[in-house]
Amino acid sequence: MGLTAGIVGLPNVGKSTLFNAITNSKVLAANYPFATIEPNIGVVEVPDARVDKLTEMYNPKKTIYTTFEFRDIAGLVRGASKGEGLGNQFLSHIRTCDAIVQVVRCFIDDNVVHVDGSIDPMRDIETIMIELIFADMEVIEKRIPKIKKRADLKLDKEAVQEYQVLEKCNEALKNQLPIRALELTDEESKLIKNFSFLTAKPMVYVCNVSDEELEDYSDNEYVKEIEELAKKDNSETVVISAKIEQELSELDPEERKIFMEDLGIMRSGLEELINVSYEILGLKTFFTAGEKEVRAWTFKNGMKAPECAGIIHTDFQKGFIKAETISYDDLITAGSEAKAKEHGKFRMEGKEYTAKDGDIFHFRFNV
């Protein structure tokens, strides 16, 4: 299932440098606003040591990791919601993304210009937040008059509920609070889902620090402020040095390992970003494993076994009979499929089984 995170931020904060590192591609990363016009798209593998372990066990002809898509979206300036700069393109591109990765510059470098002339991460975040809030308020203000009369009559229960939740969202936006910070019920979330509100999308703040601070950024006041903000508006933070990450991406695995050891880091910031982006969307992984192929598959938390089968092929879901299932941990503990079966760790699950992260499936179907 294809899910996308849009990389956004003000011009010259390190978006394209980060994107280069994520995809190991060479998109334009110039030191002036709007170097990125059309959204560059990169599909990356989600790091997963379980795939490596299953590959060792089965020795398959091929191994396929699950993937995640990142888009590098043009820099934003004040007035984007009114069409300033590349505002219209920015908002349309971000509306199609499932999550937002906002790169925030947390270092001072006189050689890299800032669109506002000085470094102030909270101001940068506020600039983007205000434009997203204005865009969401515009959608609500267009919808409210169309539904208010029906809601006032109280004859259409769904119209009443929709009106109430839109008013709730609008009030939050007026107070500069993103919709994702609200505690909405499942029913309320369903009612606003089709509006694709920008401030309802999951957010990851990427604090881009200098390479000197990467090992220890505890004294970076910018990072502290952003971490506090993330707690308030129900977001996540990841601290990286985009410059270091790009250097790491250009090394082979052994050289990368040595470089990371020299830097004093256990795993790259990009690996952390990919995993956090994956988790913030409520995504999990199931596996299929055999001599032909070991493969990781992405599914939404809460999916039933037939829905997971449908991710592989629609015919698997239509003709679903049973899913022969074992957890990754049980298989590894047993040491092999044969021993796992001896110990009764394989089980047959039906249509109502809710898939769990790490399940290994063999689907039985008939079409």
XYZ file of C-alpha atoms in Angstrom:
367
model
C 0.000 0.000 0.000
C 1.486 3.311 -1.072
C 1.832 5.960 1.620
C 3.635 9.258 1.275
C 5.329 11.795 3.550
C 5.875 15.285 2.156
C 9.122 17.026 3.119
C 8.358 20.709 3.672
C 9.940 23.776 5.211
C 10.976 27.322 4.448
C 13.528 27.810 1.655
C 17.130 26.829 2.465
C 16.538 24.837 5.652
C 17.984 21.593 4.248
C 14.954 19.950 2.612
C 16.596 18.968 -0.650
C 19.834 17.968 1.096
C 17.779 15.668 3.313
C 15.891 14.299 0.326
C 19.161 13.587 -1.469
C 20.315 11.613 1.539
C 17.050 9.676 1.883
C 16.922 8.560 -1.720
C 20.627 8.796 -2.521
C 19.563 10.800 -5.563
C 20.883 14.107 -6.861
C 18.002 16.570 -7.018
C 18.790 20.256 -7.245
C 19.920 21.615 -3.845
C 20.737 25.256 -4.561
C 21.287 28.085 -2.115
C 18.317 30.215 -3.157
C 14.516 30.067 -2.721
C 12.416 27.823 -4.956
C 15.306 25.633 -6.110
C 12.738 22.826 -5.948
C 9.695 23.578 -8.104
C 8.031 20.237 -8.863
C 7.906 17.714 -6.025
C 10.731 15.212 -6.379
C 9.604 11.733 -5.400
C 11.751 9.032 -3.838
C 10.809 5.554 -2.672
C 12.963 4.207 0.158
C 13.234 0.870 1.900
C 12.036 0.736 5.509
C 14.965 -0.649 7.543
C 13.952 -3.883 9.280
C 16.398 -6.314 10.878
C 13.668 -8.979 10.876
C 13.837 -9.156 7.078
C 17.583 -9.791 7.302
C 17.046 -12.558 9.858
C 14.363 -14.256 7.759
C 16.645 -14.058 4.736
C 19.354 -15.886 6.687
C 16.845 -18.562 7.683
C 15.203 -19.175 4.294
C 18.061 -18.251 1.927
C 15.513 -17.093 -0.701
C 16.164 -16.224 -4.336
C 15.191 -12.632 -3.569
C 14.488 -10.374 -0.587
C 12.112 -7.400 -0.736
C 11.777 -4.786 1.997
C 8.625 -2.760 2.467
C 8.882 0.785 1.142
C 7.846 4.331 1.976
C 7.544 7.324 -0.333
C 8.958 10.771 0.383
C 8.240 13.900 -1.664
C 10.458 16.970 -1.610
C 8.009 19.865 -1.882
C 8.840 23.459 -2.870
C 9.826 25.957 -0.153
C 7.023 27.919 1.447
C 6.799 31.658 2.159
C 4.281 33.862 3.955
C 1.071 34.304 2.002
C 1.095 30.806 0.474
C -2.573 30.330 1.375
C -3.265 33.466 -0.710
C -1.174 32.208 -3.621
C 2.088 34.013 -2.787
C 5.345 32.490 -4.071
C 4.588 28.901 -5.026
C 1.816 28.679 -2.431
C -0.859 27.104 -4.588
C 1.472 24.348 -5.777
C 2.762 23.812 -2.248
C -0.688 23.368 -0.757
C -1.921 21.090 -3.547
C 1.168 18.865 -3.295
C 0.992 18.592 0.479
C -2.741 17.849 0.427
C -2.044 14.572 -1.377
C 0.495 13.431 1.246
C -0.405 11.218 4.204
C 2.056 12.841 6.626
C 4.183 15.978 6.794
C 7.910 16.020 7.521
C 8.837 19.607 8.348
C 12.557 20.372 8.215
C 13.562 23.152 10.604
C 16.990 24.757 10.583
C 18.527 24.683 14.064
C 22.061 25.895 13.280
C 23.698 29.190 12.370
C 25.820 29.440 9.221
C 26.501 32.834 7.659
C 27.279 31.126 4.337
C 23.712 29.809 3.970
C 21.088 32.520 3.501
C 17.751 32.432 5.321
C 14.626 33.738 3.615
C 13.799 35.869 6.707
C 17.374 37.018 7.298
C 17.915 35.283 10.663
C 17.641 31.896 12.358
C 14.473 31.415 14.404
C 13.011 27.890 14.159
C 9.832 28.695 16.110
C 9.109 31.596 13.753
C 9.713 29.295 10.772
C 7.315 26.682 12.178
C 4.726 29.366 12.893
C 5.002 30.694 9.333
C 4.142 27.305 7.869
C 1.536 26.520 10.544
C -0.336 29.767 9.894
C -0.492 29.085 6.147
C -1.820 25.554 6.758
C -4.334 26.886 9.295
C -5.583 29.556 6.853
C -5.990 26.926 4.144
C -8.032 24.679 6.485
C -10.182 27.574 7.698
C -10.992 28.468 4.107
C -12.269 24.924 3.489
C -14.426 25.048 6.638
C -15.803 28.513 5.883
C -16.937 27.296 2.447
C -18.605 24.195 3.895
C -20.333 25.620 6.984
C -23.009 27.694 5.120
C -23.910 24.655 2.999
C -24.638 22.453 5.992
C -25.799 24.886 8.711
C -29.474 25.003 7.672
C -29.738 21.210 7.604
C -27.995 21.015 10.969
C -30.306 23.647 12.522
C -33.381 21.613 11.524
C -31.912 18.634 13.443
C -33.591 16.205 11.056
C -30.327 14.943 9.546
C -28.222 13.406 12.335
C -25.073 13.228 10.193
C -25.432 16.889 9.176
C -25.685 17.873 12.846
C -22.582 15.858 13.724
C -20.612 17.226 10.770
C -21.543 20.797 11.630
C -20.527 20.297 15.262
C -17.132 18.797 14.459
C -16.396 21.481 11.843
C -17.201 24.169 14.409
C -14.933 22.378 16.892
C -12.089 22.314 14.331
C -12.672 25.940 13.352
C -12.473 27.095 16.957
C -9.154 25.302 17.401
C -7.763 26.822 14.199
C -8.787 30.313 15.313
C -6.635 29.713 18.389
C -3.718 28.596 16.153
C -4.113 24.983 17.245
C -3.772 22.286 14.541
C -6.646 19.848 14.127
C -4.326 16.910 14.937
C -3.991 18.288 18.494
C -7.728 17.814 19.120
C -9.032 14.688 20.816
C -11.563 13.642 18.194
C -13.679 10.511 18.445
C -13.440 7.863 15.725
C -16.801 9.070 14.403
C -15.647 12.699 14.273
C -12.436 11.701 12.489
C -14.466 9.828 9.858
C -16.711 12.849 9.294
C -13.780 15.140 8.425
C -11.594 12.590 6.633
C -12.681 13.586 3.109
C -11.761 17.242 3.706
C -8.049 16.276 3.809
C -7.326 19.008 6.331
C -3.655 19.943 6.253
C -3.326 20.488 10.015
C -4.952 17.110 10.695
C -2.104 15.277 8.984
C 0.538 13.664 11.234
C 3.609 15.893 11.608
C 7.278 15.086 12.178
C 9.564 18.022 12.958
C 13.085 17.356 11.692
C 15.575 19.450 13.658
C 18.502 20.008 11.286
C 21.558 20.635 13.481
C 25.216 21.242 12.627
C 27.511 18.238 12.234
C 29.424 19.354 15.352
C 26.254 19.084 17.470
C 24.992 15.781 16.123
C 26.531 13.583 18.834
C 25.355 15.875 21.639
C 22.654 18.460 20.935
C 21.501 18.742 24.558
C 22.541 22.414 24.705
C 20.728 23.362 21.502
C 17.895 25.626 22.689
C 16.217 25.495 19.291
C 15.790 21.716 19.561
C 14.396 22.008 23.110
C 11.757 24.505 21.965
C 10.670 22.300 19.081
C 10.442 19.207 21.293
C 8.169 21.113 23.689
C 5.989 22.284 20.820
C 5.713 18.732 19.453
C 4.313 17.522 22.786
C 1.617 20.191 22.672
C 0.438 19.654 19.106
C 0.647 15.848 19.055
C 3.663 15.613 16.749
C 7.043 13.848 16.713
C 10.627 15.130 16.477
C 13.775 13.704 14.912
C 17.205 15.341 15.225
C 19.598 14.990 12.281
C 22.403 16.728 10.446
C 21.259 16.741 6.815
C 24.836 17.364 5.719
C 26.129 14.290 7.584
C 23.227 12.166 6.357
C 24.034 13.014 2.757
C 27.683 12.073 3.320
C 26.591 8.773 4.904
C 24.323 7.994 1.961
C 27.265 8.158 -0.439
C 29.287 5.510 1.439
C 29.114 1.747 1.099
C 27.716 -0.155 4.143
C 31.105 -0.947 5.727
C 32.411 2.607 5.327
C 29.109 3.949 6.665
C 29.414 1.775 9.766
C 32.949 3.045 10.476
C 31.911 6.674 9.879
C 28.961 6.333 12.272
C 31.210 4.817 14.932
C 33.573 7.764 14.543
C 30.628 10.127 14.950
C 29.420 8.268 18.028
C 25.950 7.438 16.678
C 24.259 4.029 16.759
C 21.997 4.497 13.760
C 21.515 7.212 11.182
C 19.006 10.006 11.599
C 17.457 8.971 8.318
C 16.747 5.502 9.634
C 15.089 7.121 12.637
C 13.072 9.447 10.386
C 11.858 6.608 8.172
C 10.771 4.555 11.192
C 9.049 7.490 12.918
C 7.255 8.446 9.675
C 6.140 4.827 9.310
C 4.914 4.600 12.913
C 3.148 7.985 13.047
C 0.802 6.766 10.308
C -0.108 3.681 12.329
C 1.646 1.334 9.922
C 2.747 -2.200 10.753
C 4.583 -4.965 8.886
C 3.692 -8.552 8.072
C 5.905 -10.999 6.192
C 5.708 -13.739 3.610
C 8.651 -16.117 3.634
C 9.831 -19.094 1.632
C 12.596 -20.380 -0.628
C 11.495 -18.178 -3.534
C 11.107 -14.912 -1.642
C 11.223 -13.203 1.737
C 9.131 -10.061 1.658
C 7.891 -7.382 4.053
C 4.439 -5.861 3.499
C 2.967 -2.676 4.965
C -0.511 -2.717 6.497
C -2.616 -0.338 8.569
C -2.956 -1.184 12.242
C -6.312 -2.875 12.823
C -6.572 -4.603 9.443
C -8.089 -8.095 9.283
C -6.303 -11.048 7.689
C -8.311 -10.904 4.407
C -7.441 -7.190 3.991
C -3.755 -8.040 4.405
C -4.152 -10.775 1.812
C -5.654 -8.161 -0.508
C -2.493 -6.049 -0.235
C -0.648 -8.866 -2.017
C -3.387 -9.426 -4.605
C -7.099 -8.611 -4.743
C -7.866 -12.255 -5.634
C -6.324 -13.332 -2.308
C -8.887 -11.215 -0.461
C -11.863 -12.192 -2.627
C -11.186 -15.921 -2.268
C -9.727 -15.843 1.263
C -10.170 -19.106 3.174
C -7.589 -19.150 5.980
C -4.205 -17.704 6.879
C -1.517 -20.059 8.144
C 0.194 -17.822 10.690
C 3.177 -17.689 13.024
C 4.675 -14.724 14.823
C 8.207 -13.676 13.905
C 9.378 -14.104 17.504
C 7.989 -17.643 17.742
C 9.678 -18.650 14.487
C 13.059 -17.234 15.498
C 12.845 -18.862 18.932
C 12.061 -22.239 17.331
C 14.916 -21.846 14.856
C 13.105 -23.260 11.820
C 9.652 -23.836 10.346
C 9.870 -27.562 11.073
C 10.644 -27.062 14.768
C 8.001 -24.342 15.072
C 5.401 -26.778 13.721
C 6.616 -29.465 16.110
C 6.041 -27.064 19.001
C 2.567 -26.123 17.704
C 3.431 -22.503 17.017
C 1.751 -22.367 13.601
C -1.982 -21.649 13.710
C -4.853 -21.210 11.265
C -6.570 -17.827 11.415
C -9.909 -16.889 9.830
C -11.562 -13.798 8.389
C -11.969 -12.028 11.731
C -8.337 -12.292 12.781
C -6.708 -8.896 13.326
C -3.164 -8.910 11.937
C -0.308 -8.127 14.299
C 3.058 -6.556 13.575
C 5.542 -9.319 12.791
C 3.001 -11.921 11.663
C 4.262 -14.292 8.973
C 1.394 -15.331 6.705
C 0.760 -18.049 4.163
C -2.669 -17.285 2.709
C -5.012 -20.004 1.509
C -7.567 -18.837 -1.018
C -9.849 -20.046 -3.798
C -11.040 -18.039 -6.814
